[in-house]
mmCIF file of C-alpha atoms in Angstrom:
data_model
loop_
_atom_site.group_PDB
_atom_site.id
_atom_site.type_symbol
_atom_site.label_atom_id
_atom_site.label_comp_id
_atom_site.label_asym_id
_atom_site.label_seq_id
_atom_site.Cartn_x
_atom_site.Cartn_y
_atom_site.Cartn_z
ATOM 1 C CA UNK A 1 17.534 -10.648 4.757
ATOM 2 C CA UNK A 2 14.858 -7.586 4.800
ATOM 3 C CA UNK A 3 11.551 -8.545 4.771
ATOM 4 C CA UNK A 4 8.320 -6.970 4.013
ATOM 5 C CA UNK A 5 5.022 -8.635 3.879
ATOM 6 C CA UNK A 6 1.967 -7.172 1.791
ATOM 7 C CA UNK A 7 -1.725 -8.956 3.168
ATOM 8 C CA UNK A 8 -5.233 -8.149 2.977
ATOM 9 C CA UNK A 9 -5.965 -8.449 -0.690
ATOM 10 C CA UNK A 10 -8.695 -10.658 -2.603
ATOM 11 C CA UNK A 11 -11.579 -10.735 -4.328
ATOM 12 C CA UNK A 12 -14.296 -7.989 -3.792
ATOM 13 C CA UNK A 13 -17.555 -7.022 -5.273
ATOM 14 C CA UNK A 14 -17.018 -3.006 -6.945
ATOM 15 C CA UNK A 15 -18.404 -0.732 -4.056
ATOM 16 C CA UNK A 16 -16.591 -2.684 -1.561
ATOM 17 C CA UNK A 17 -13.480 -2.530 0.802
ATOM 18 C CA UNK A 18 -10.402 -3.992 1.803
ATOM 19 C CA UNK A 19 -7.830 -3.473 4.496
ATOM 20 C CA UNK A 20 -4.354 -3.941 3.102
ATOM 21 C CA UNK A 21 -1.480 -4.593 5.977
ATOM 22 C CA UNK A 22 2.701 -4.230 5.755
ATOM 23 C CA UNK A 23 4.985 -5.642 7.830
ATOM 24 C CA UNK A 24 8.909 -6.578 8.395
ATOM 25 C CA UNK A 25 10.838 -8.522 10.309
ATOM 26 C CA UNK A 26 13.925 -6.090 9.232
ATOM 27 C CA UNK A 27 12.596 -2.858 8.704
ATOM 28 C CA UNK A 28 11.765 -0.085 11.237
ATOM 29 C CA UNK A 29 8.917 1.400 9.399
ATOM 30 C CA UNK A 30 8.621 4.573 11.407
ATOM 31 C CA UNK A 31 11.893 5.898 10.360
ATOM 32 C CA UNK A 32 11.208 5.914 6.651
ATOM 33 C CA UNK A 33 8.139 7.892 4.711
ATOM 34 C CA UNK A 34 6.355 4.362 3.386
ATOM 35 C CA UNK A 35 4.480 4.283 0.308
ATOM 36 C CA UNK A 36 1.906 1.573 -0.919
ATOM 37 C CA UNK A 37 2.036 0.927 -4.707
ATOM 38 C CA UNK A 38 0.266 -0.822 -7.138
ATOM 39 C CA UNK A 39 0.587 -2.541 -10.754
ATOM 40 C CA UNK A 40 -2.656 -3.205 -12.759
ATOM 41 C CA UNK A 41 -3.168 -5.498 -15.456
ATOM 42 C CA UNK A 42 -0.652 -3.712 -18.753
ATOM 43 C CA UNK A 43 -0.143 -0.682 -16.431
ATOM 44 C CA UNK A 44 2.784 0.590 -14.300
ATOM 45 C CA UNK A 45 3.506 1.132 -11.123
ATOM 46 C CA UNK A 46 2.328 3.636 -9.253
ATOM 47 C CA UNK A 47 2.590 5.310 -5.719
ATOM 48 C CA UNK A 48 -1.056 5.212 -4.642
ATOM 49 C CA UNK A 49 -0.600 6.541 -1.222
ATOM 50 C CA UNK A 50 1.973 7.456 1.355
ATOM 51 C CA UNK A 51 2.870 8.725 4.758
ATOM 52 C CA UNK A 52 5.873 10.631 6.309
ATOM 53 C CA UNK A 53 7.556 9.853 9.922
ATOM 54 C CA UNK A 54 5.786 12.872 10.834
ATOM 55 C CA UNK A 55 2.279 11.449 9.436
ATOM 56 C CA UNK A 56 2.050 13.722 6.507
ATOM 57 C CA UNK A 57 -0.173 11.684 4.087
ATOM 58 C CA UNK A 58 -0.667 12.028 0.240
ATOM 59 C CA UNK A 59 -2.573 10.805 -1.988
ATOM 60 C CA UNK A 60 -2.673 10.118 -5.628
ATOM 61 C CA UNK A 61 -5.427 11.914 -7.631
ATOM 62 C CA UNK A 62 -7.561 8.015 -8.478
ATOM 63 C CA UNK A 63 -7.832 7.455 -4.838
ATOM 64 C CA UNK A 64 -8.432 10.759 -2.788
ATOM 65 C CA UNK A 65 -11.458 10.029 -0.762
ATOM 66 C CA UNK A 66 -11.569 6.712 -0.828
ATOM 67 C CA UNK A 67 -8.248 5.266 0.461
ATOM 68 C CA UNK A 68 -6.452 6.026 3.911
ATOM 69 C CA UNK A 69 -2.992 5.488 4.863
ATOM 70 C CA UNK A 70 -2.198 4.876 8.661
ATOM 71 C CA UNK A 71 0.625 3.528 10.412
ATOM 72 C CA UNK A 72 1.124 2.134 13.817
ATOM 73 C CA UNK A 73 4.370 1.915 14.645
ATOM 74 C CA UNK A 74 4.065 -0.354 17.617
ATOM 75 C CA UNK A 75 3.079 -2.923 15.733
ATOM 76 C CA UNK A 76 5.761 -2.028 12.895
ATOM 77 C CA UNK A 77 2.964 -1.784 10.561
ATOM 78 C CA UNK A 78 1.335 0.357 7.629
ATOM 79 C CA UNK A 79 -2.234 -0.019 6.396
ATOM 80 C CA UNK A 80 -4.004 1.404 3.245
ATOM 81 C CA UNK A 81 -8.121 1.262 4.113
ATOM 82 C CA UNK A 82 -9.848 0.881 0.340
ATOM 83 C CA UNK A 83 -13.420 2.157 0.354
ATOM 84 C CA UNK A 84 -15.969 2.122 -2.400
ATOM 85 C CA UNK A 85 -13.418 0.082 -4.851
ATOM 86 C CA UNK A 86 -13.597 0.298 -8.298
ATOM 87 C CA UNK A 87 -12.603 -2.290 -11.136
ATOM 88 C CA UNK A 88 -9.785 0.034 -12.531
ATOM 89 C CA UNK A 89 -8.260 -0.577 -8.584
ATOM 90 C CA UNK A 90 -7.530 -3.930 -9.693
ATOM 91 C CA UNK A 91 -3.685 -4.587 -9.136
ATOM 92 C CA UNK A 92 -1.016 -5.646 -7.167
ATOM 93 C CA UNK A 93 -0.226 -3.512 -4.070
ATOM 94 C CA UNK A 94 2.816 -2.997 -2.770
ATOM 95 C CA UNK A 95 3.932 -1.636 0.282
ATOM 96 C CA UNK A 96 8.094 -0.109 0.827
ATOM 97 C CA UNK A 97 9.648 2.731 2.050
ATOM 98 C CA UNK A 98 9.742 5.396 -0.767
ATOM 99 C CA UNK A 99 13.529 5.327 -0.371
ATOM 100 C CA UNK A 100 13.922 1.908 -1.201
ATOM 101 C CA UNK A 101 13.748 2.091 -5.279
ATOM 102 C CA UNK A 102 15.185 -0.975 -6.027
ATOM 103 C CA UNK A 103 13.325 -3.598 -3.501
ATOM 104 C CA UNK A 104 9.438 -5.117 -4.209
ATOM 105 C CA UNK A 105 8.097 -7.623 -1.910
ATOM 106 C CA UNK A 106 5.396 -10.111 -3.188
ATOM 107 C CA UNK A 107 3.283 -7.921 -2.945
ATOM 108 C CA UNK A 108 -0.646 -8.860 -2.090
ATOM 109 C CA UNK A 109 -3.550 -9.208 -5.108
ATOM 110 C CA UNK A 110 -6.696 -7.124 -5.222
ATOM 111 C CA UNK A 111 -9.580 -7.864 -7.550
ATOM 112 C CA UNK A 112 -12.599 -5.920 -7.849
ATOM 113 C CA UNK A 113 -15.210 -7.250 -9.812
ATOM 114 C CA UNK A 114 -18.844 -8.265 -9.823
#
């Protein structure tokens, strides 16, 4: 069964940053453009960030400057860096190939409060 695995997430003060990491056991990340997403509190989803096969990254307008999208695909894993975090990043982030519309791991929890 496919597998992907969202870390990385907690509690931070506003100002502050996280490292969120995807994995699989089933999924061979650098043949897919992969996409992190999040879910706030009463919001929906959105595609916060992602990053082609060929390393093409976008990023949505909340977040330009202050998140980064990498991949190594050695390791079979994507990363979203979150610098300078604000409150309204609160959420649930998600990490899947953009392709995959009808899959959602657990996902991984971010908080950002003082």
């Amino acid at each position: 069964q496919v597998q992907i695995v969202e870390s990385g997430g907690g509690l931070v003060q506003p100002g502050g940053s996280l490292r969120l990491s995807c994995t699989s056991n089933g999924v061979t990340f650098r043949l897919f453009t992969m996409g992190w997403y999040r879910q706030g509190p009463g919001k929906q989803r959105e595609l916060v960030a992602s990053i082609s096969d060929s390393e093409i990254k976008n990023y949505a307008d909340s977040v330009k400057g202050r998140f980064t999208i990498s991949r190594d695909n050695a390791k079979n894993t994507v990363y979203l860096q979150m610098n300078n975090l604000e409150p309204e990043d609160t959420a649930v982030y998600y990490c899947k190939p953009t392709t995959y519309t009808n899959y959602w791991g657990q996902g991984t929890q971010v908080t950002v409060s003082s």
